[in-house]
Short mmCIF file of C-alpha atoms in Angstrom, two decimals:
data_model
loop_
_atom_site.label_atom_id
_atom_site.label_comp_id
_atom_site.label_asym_id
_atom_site.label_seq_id
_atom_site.Cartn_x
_atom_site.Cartn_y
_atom_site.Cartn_z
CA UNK A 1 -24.84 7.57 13.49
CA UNK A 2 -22.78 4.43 13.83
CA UNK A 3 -24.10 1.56 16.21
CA UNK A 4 -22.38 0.01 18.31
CA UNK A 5 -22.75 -3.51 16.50
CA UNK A 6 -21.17 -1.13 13.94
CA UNK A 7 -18.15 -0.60 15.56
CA UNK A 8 -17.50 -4.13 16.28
CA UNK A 9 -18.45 -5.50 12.97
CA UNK A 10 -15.39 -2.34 11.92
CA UNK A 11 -13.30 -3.84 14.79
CA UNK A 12 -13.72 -7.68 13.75
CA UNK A 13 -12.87 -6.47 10.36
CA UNK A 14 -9.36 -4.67 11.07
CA UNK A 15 -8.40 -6.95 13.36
CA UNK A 16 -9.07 -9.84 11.53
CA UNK A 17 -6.46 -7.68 8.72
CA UNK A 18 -4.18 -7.01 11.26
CA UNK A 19 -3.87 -10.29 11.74
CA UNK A 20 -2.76 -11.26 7.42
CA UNK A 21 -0.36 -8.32 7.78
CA UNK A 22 1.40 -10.07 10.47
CA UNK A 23 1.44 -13.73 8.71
CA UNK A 24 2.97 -11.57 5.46
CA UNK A 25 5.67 -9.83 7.71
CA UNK A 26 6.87 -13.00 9.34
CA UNK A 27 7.68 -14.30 5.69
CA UNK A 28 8.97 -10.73 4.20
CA UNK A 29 11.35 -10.28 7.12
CA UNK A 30 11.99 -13.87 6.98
CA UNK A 31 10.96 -15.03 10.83
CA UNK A 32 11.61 -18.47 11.90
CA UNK A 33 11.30 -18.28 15.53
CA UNK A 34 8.80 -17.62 18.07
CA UNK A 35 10.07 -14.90 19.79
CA UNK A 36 8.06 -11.93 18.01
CA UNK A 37 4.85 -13.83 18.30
CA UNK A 38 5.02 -12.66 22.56
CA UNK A 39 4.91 -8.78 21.28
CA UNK A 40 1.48 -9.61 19.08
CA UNK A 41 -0.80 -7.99 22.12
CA UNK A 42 0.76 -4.86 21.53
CA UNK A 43 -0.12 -5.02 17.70
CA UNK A 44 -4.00 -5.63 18.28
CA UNK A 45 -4.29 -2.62 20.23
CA UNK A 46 -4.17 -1.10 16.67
CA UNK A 47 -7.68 -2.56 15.39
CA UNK A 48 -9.20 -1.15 18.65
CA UNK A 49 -7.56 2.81 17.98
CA UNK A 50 -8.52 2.53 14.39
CA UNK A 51 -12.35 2.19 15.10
CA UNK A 52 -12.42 4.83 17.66
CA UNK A 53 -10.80 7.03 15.22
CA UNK A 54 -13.12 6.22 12.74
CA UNK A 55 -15.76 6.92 14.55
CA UNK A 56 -14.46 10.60 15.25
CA UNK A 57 -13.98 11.51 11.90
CA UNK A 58 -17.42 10.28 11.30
CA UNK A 59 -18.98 12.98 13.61
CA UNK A 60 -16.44 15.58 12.71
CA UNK A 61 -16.44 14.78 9.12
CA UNK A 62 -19.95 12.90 7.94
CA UNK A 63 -20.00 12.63 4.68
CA UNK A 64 -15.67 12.51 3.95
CA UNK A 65 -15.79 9.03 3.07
CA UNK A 66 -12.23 9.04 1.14
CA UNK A 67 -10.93 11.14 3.87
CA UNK A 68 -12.25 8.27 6.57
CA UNK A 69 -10.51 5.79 4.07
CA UNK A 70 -7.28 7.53 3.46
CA UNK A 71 -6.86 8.85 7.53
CA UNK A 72 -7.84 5.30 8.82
CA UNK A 73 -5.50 3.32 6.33
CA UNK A 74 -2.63 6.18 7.16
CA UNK A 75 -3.04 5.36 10.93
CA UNK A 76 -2.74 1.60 10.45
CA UNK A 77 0.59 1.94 8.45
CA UNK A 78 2.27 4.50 11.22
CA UNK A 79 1.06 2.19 14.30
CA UNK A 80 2.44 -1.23 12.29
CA UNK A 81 5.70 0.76 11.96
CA UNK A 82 6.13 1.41 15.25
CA UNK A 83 5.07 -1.91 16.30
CA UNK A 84 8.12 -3.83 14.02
CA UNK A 85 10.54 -1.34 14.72
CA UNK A 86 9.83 -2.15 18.38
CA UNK A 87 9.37 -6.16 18.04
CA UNK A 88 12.25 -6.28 14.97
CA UNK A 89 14.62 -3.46 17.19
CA UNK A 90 14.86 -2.61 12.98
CA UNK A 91 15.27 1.42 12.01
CA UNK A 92 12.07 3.68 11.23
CA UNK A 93 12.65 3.28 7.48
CA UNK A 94 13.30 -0.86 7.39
CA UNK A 95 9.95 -0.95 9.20
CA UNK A 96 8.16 1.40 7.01
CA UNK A 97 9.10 -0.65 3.97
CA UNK A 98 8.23 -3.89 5.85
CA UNK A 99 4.71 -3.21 6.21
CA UNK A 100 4.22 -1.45 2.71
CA UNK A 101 5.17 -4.58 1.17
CA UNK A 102 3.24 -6.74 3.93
CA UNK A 103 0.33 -4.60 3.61
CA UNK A 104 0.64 -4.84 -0.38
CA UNK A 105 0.06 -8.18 -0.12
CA UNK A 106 -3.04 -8.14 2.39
CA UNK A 107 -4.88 -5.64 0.37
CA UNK A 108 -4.95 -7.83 -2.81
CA UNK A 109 -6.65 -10.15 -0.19
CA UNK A 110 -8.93 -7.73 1.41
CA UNK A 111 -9.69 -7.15 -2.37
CA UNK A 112 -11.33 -10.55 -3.11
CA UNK A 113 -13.00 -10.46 0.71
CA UNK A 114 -14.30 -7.53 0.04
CA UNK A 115 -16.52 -9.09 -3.22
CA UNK A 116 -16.77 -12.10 -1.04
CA UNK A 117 -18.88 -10.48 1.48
CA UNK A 118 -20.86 -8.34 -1.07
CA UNK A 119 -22.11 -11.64 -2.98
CA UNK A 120 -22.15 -14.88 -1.27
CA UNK A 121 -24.11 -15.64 1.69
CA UNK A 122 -25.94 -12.15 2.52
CA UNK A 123 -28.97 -13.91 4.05
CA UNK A 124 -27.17 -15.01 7.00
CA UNK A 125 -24.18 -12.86 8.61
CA UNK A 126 -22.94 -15.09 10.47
CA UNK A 127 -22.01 -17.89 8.42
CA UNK A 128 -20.94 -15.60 5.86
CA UNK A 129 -18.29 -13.89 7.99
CA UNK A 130 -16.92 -17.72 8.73
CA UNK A 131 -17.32 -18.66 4.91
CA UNK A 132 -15.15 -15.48 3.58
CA UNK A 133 -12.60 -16.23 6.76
CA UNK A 134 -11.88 -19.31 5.75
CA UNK A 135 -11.53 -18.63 1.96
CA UNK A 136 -9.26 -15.63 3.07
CA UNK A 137 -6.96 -17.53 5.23
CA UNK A 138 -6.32 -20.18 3.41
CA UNK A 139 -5.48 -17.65 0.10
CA UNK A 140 -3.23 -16.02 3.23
CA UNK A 141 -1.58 -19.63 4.00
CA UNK A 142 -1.17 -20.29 0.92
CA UNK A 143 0.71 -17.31 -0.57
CA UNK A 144 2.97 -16.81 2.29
CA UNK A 145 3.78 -20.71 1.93
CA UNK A 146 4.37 -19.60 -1.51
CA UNK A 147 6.96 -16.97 -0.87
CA UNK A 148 8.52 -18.79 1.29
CA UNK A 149 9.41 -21.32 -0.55
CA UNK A 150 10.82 -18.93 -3.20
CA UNK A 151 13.02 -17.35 -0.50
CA UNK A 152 11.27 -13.68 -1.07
CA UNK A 153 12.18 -13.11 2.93
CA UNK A 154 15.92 -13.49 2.09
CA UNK A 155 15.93 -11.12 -1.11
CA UNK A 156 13.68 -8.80 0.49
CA UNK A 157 15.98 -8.36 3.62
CA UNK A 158 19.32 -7.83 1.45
CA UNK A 159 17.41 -5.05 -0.16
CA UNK A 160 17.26 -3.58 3.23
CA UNK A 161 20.31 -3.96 4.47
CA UNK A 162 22.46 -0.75 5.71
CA UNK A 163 22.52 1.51 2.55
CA UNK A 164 21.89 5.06 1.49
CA UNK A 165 19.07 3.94 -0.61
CA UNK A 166 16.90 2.98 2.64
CA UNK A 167 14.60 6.10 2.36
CA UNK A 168 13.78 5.91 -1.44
CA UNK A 169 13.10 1.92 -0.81
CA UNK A 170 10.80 2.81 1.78
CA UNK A 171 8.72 5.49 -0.15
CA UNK A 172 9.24 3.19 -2.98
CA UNK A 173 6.93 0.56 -1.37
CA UNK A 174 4.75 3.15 0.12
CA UNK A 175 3.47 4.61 -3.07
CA UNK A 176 3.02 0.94 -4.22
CA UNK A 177 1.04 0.09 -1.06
CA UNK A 178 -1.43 3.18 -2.23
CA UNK A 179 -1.59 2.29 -5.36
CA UNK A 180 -2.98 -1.09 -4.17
CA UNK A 181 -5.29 0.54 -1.95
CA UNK A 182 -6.41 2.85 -4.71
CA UNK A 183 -7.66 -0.57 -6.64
CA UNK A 184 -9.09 -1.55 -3.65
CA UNK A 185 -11.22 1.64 -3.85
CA UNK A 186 -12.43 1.86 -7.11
CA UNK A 187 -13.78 -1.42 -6.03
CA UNK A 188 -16.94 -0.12 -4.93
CA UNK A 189 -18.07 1.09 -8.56
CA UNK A 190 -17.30 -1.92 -9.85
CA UNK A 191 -20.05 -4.44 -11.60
CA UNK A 192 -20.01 -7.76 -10.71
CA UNK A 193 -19.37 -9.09 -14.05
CA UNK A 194 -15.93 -6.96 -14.19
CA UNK A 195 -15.04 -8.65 -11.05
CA UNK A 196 -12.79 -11.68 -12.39
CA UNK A 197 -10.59 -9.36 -14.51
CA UNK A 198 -10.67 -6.82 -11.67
CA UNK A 199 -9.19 -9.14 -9.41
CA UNK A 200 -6.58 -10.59 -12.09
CA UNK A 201 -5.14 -7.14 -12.47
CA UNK A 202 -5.07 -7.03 -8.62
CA UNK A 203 -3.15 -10.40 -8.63
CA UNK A 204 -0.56 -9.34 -11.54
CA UNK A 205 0.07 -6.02 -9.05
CA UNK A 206 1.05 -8.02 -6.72
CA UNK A 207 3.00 -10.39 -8.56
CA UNK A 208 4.84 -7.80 -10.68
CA UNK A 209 5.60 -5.83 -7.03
CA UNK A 210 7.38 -8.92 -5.82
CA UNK A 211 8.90 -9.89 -8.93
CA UNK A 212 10.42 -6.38 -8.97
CA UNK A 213 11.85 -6.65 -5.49
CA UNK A 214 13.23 -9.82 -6.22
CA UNK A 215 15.03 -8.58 -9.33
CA UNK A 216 16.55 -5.68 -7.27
CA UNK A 217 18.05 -7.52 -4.46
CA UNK A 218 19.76 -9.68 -6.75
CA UNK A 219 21.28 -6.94 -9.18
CA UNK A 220 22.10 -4.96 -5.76
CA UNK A 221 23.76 -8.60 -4.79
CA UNK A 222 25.40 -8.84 -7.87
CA UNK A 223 26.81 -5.34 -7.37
CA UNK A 224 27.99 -6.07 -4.27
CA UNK A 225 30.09 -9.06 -5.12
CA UNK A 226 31.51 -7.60 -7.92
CA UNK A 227 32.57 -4.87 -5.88
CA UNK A 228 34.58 -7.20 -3.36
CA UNK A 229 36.00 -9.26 -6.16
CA UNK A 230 37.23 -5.67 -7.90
CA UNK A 231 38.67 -5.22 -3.89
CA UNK A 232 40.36 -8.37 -3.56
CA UNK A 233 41.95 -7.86 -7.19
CA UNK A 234 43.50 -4.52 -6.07
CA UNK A 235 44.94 -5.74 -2.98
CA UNK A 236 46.48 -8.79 -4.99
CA UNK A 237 47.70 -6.13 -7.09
CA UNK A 238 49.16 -4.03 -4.60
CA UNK A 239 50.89 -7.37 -2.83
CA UNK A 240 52.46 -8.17 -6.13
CA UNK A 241 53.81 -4.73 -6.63
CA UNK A 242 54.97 -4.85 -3.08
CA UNK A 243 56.73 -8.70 -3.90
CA UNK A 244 58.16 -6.84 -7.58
CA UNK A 245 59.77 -3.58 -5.31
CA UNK A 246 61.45 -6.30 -2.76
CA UNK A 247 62.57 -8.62 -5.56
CA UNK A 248 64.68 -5.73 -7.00
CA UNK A 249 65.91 -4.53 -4.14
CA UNK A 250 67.14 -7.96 -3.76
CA UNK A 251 68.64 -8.28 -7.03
CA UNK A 252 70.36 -4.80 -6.56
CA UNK A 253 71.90 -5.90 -3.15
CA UNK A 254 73.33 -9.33 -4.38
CA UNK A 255 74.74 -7.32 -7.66
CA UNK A 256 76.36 -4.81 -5.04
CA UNK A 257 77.74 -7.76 -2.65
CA UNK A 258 79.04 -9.61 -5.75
CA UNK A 259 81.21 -6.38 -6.70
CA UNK A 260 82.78 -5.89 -3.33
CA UNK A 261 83.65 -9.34 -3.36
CA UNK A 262 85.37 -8.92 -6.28
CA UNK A 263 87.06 -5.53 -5.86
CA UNK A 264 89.72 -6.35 -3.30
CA UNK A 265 91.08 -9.53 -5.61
CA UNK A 266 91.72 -7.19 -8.29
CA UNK A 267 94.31 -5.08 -6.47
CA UNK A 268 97.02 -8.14 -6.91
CA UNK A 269 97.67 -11.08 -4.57
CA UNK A 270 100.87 -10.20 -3.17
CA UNK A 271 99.26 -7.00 -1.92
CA UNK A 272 98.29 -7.73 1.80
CA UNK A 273 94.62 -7.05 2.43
CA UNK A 274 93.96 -4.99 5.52
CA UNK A 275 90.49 -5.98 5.55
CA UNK A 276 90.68 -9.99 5.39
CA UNK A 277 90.05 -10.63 9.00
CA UNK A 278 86.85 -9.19 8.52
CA UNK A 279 86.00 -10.50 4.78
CA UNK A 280 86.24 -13.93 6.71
CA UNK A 281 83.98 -13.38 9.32
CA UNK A 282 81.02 -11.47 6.52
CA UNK A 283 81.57 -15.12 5.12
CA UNK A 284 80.77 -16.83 7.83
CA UNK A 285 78.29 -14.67 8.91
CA UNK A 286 76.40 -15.03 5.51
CA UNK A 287 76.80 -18.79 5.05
CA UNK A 288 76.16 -19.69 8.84
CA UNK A 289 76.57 -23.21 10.65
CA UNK A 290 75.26 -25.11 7.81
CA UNK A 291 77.82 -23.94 4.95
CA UNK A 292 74.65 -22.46 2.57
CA UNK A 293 75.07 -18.79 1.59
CA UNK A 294 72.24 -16.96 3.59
CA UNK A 295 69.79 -14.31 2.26
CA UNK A 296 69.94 -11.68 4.76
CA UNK A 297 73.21 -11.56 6.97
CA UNK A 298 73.18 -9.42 10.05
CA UNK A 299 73.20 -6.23 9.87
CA UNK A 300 76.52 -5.39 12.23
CA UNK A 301 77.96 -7.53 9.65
CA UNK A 302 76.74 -6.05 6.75
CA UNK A 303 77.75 -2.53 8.02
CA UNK A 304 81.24 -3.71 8.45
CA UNK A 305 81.35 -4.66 5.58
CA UNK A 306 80.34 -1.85 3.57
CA UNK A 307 82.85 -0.06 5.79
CA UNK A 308 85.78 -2.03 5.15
CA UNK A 309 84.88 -2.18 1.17
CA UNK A 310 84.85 1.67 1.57
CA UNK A 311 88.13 1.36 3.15
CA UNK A 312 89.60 -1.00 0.75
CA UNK A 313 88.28 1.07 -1.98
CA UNK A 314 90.03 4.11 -0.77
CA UNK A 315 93.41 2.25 -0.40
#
């Protein structure tokens, strides 16, 4: 039957997790400000649920020790959800995959904890619980300083941007977050003098999880800017085809204008021309005030035209 210095010490413990799952999602969804840190109470009501649940299943369920493990760890990862979709106002899925990849990274430190309080210090709990604190925060500290400085907040987040590959992402990183705590597991029946290359594998998880991230945001960023430079091509296509249709309409009005110039000159000079009133005024109309042949005369002008070359034709 668990004591209730028990439940604390299981209290102490997930809080003191909660609390490296939160320093991991401020750098994987990339949070500068302070504004996220106000919603934290809300968070550490977590720990507190988690041991009472634990202590259920351990009167319903006594000797279920991977069920305790697997139900407890399941409970942490829907509550965390909820709390980031709430604090980051992000979608269900975007959360989910948040805290499997936060939670990735806190397990390969709950790994080497975990040894830490199993072989250093056992004589005297209290100074052993502040020993493997401090050795677990500053691993914490210094691997989030880490990915920060290699941006993993900003490649992370364009891998979750609005896409219909959310969902797979999400369960992606899930099955990765289980496979970390399945390492985490087999720790118990583990000798000590396995330990080292136990926790290098752990490490090289870890590493190889990020590095695989990484390498998909930046093809899927690739993608994505090839796929607006392939956009912008066609529309400069499309405007050039456009320019190419106008040019020869152009060229087929000035070769049509040229030959009804021409046609009434060709009937003989001492013919009269019942039309030169108006062949005057399309010539000043398309050479204007400034004596230079215009482009595009008026349109009354150019439908008089056509009318009176019709006519002239016709006589």
């Amino acid at each position: 039957m668990p004591t209730l210095v028990e439940y604390l010490r299981t209290y102490a413990d997930t809080t003191l997790g909660h609390a490296m799952l939160v320093v991991y999602l401020f750098v994987v969804l990339e949070e500068r400000g302070w504004r996220r840190v106000k919603k934290l109470p809300m968070l550490f009501l977590s720990p507190l649920t988690v041991a009472s649940v634990n202590i259920f299943l351990y009167y319903v369920l006594p000797g279920a020790t991977l069920i305790h493990f697997c139900g407890s760890n399941l409970l942490i990862v829907l509550l965390c959800t909820l709390w980031v979709g709430w604090a980051w106002k992000v979608s269900l899925w975007r959360a989910l995959s948040a805290v499997a990849m936060a939670g990735l990274f806190q397990v390969s430190v709950a790994a080497l904890t975990r040894f830490l309080f199993r072989n250093i210090l056992q004589e005297n709990e209290g100074l052993q619980f502040a020993a493997v604190s401090a050795i677990a925060w500053a691993l914490v500290l210094l691997s989030a300083v880490l990915l920060y400085r290699l941006r993993f907040g900003h490649w992370f987040r364009l891998l979750l941007e609005e896409g219909p590959g959310q969902r797979r992402m999400a369960l992606f990183l899930f099955v990765l977050l289980y496979v970390m705590e399945a390492f985490y597991l087999l720790q118990r029946g583990l000798q000590p003098a396995y330990f080292p290359f136990y926790y290098v594998l752990v490490l090289v998880m870890a590493a190889l999880a990020a590095g695989l991230v990484v390498y998909l945001a930046q093809w899927l960023d690739a993608v994505r800017k090839m796929e607006a430079q392939q956009g912008v091509i066609a529309q400069q296509q499309l405007y050039e085809q456009e320019l190419e249709a106008i040019r020869r309409e152009v060229r087929a009005f000035r070769h049509d204008y040229k030959n009804m110039q021409a046609s009434p000159s060709r009937r003989g000079r001492g013919r009269p021309r019942p039309c030169a009133p108006l062949c005057r005024s399309w010539t000043r109309a398309s050479t204007g005030a400034s004596g230079r042949r215009s482009r595009s005369p008026p349109r009354s002008a150019t439908c008089a035209f056509l009318r009176c070359g019709a006519c002239c034709c016709r006589s």
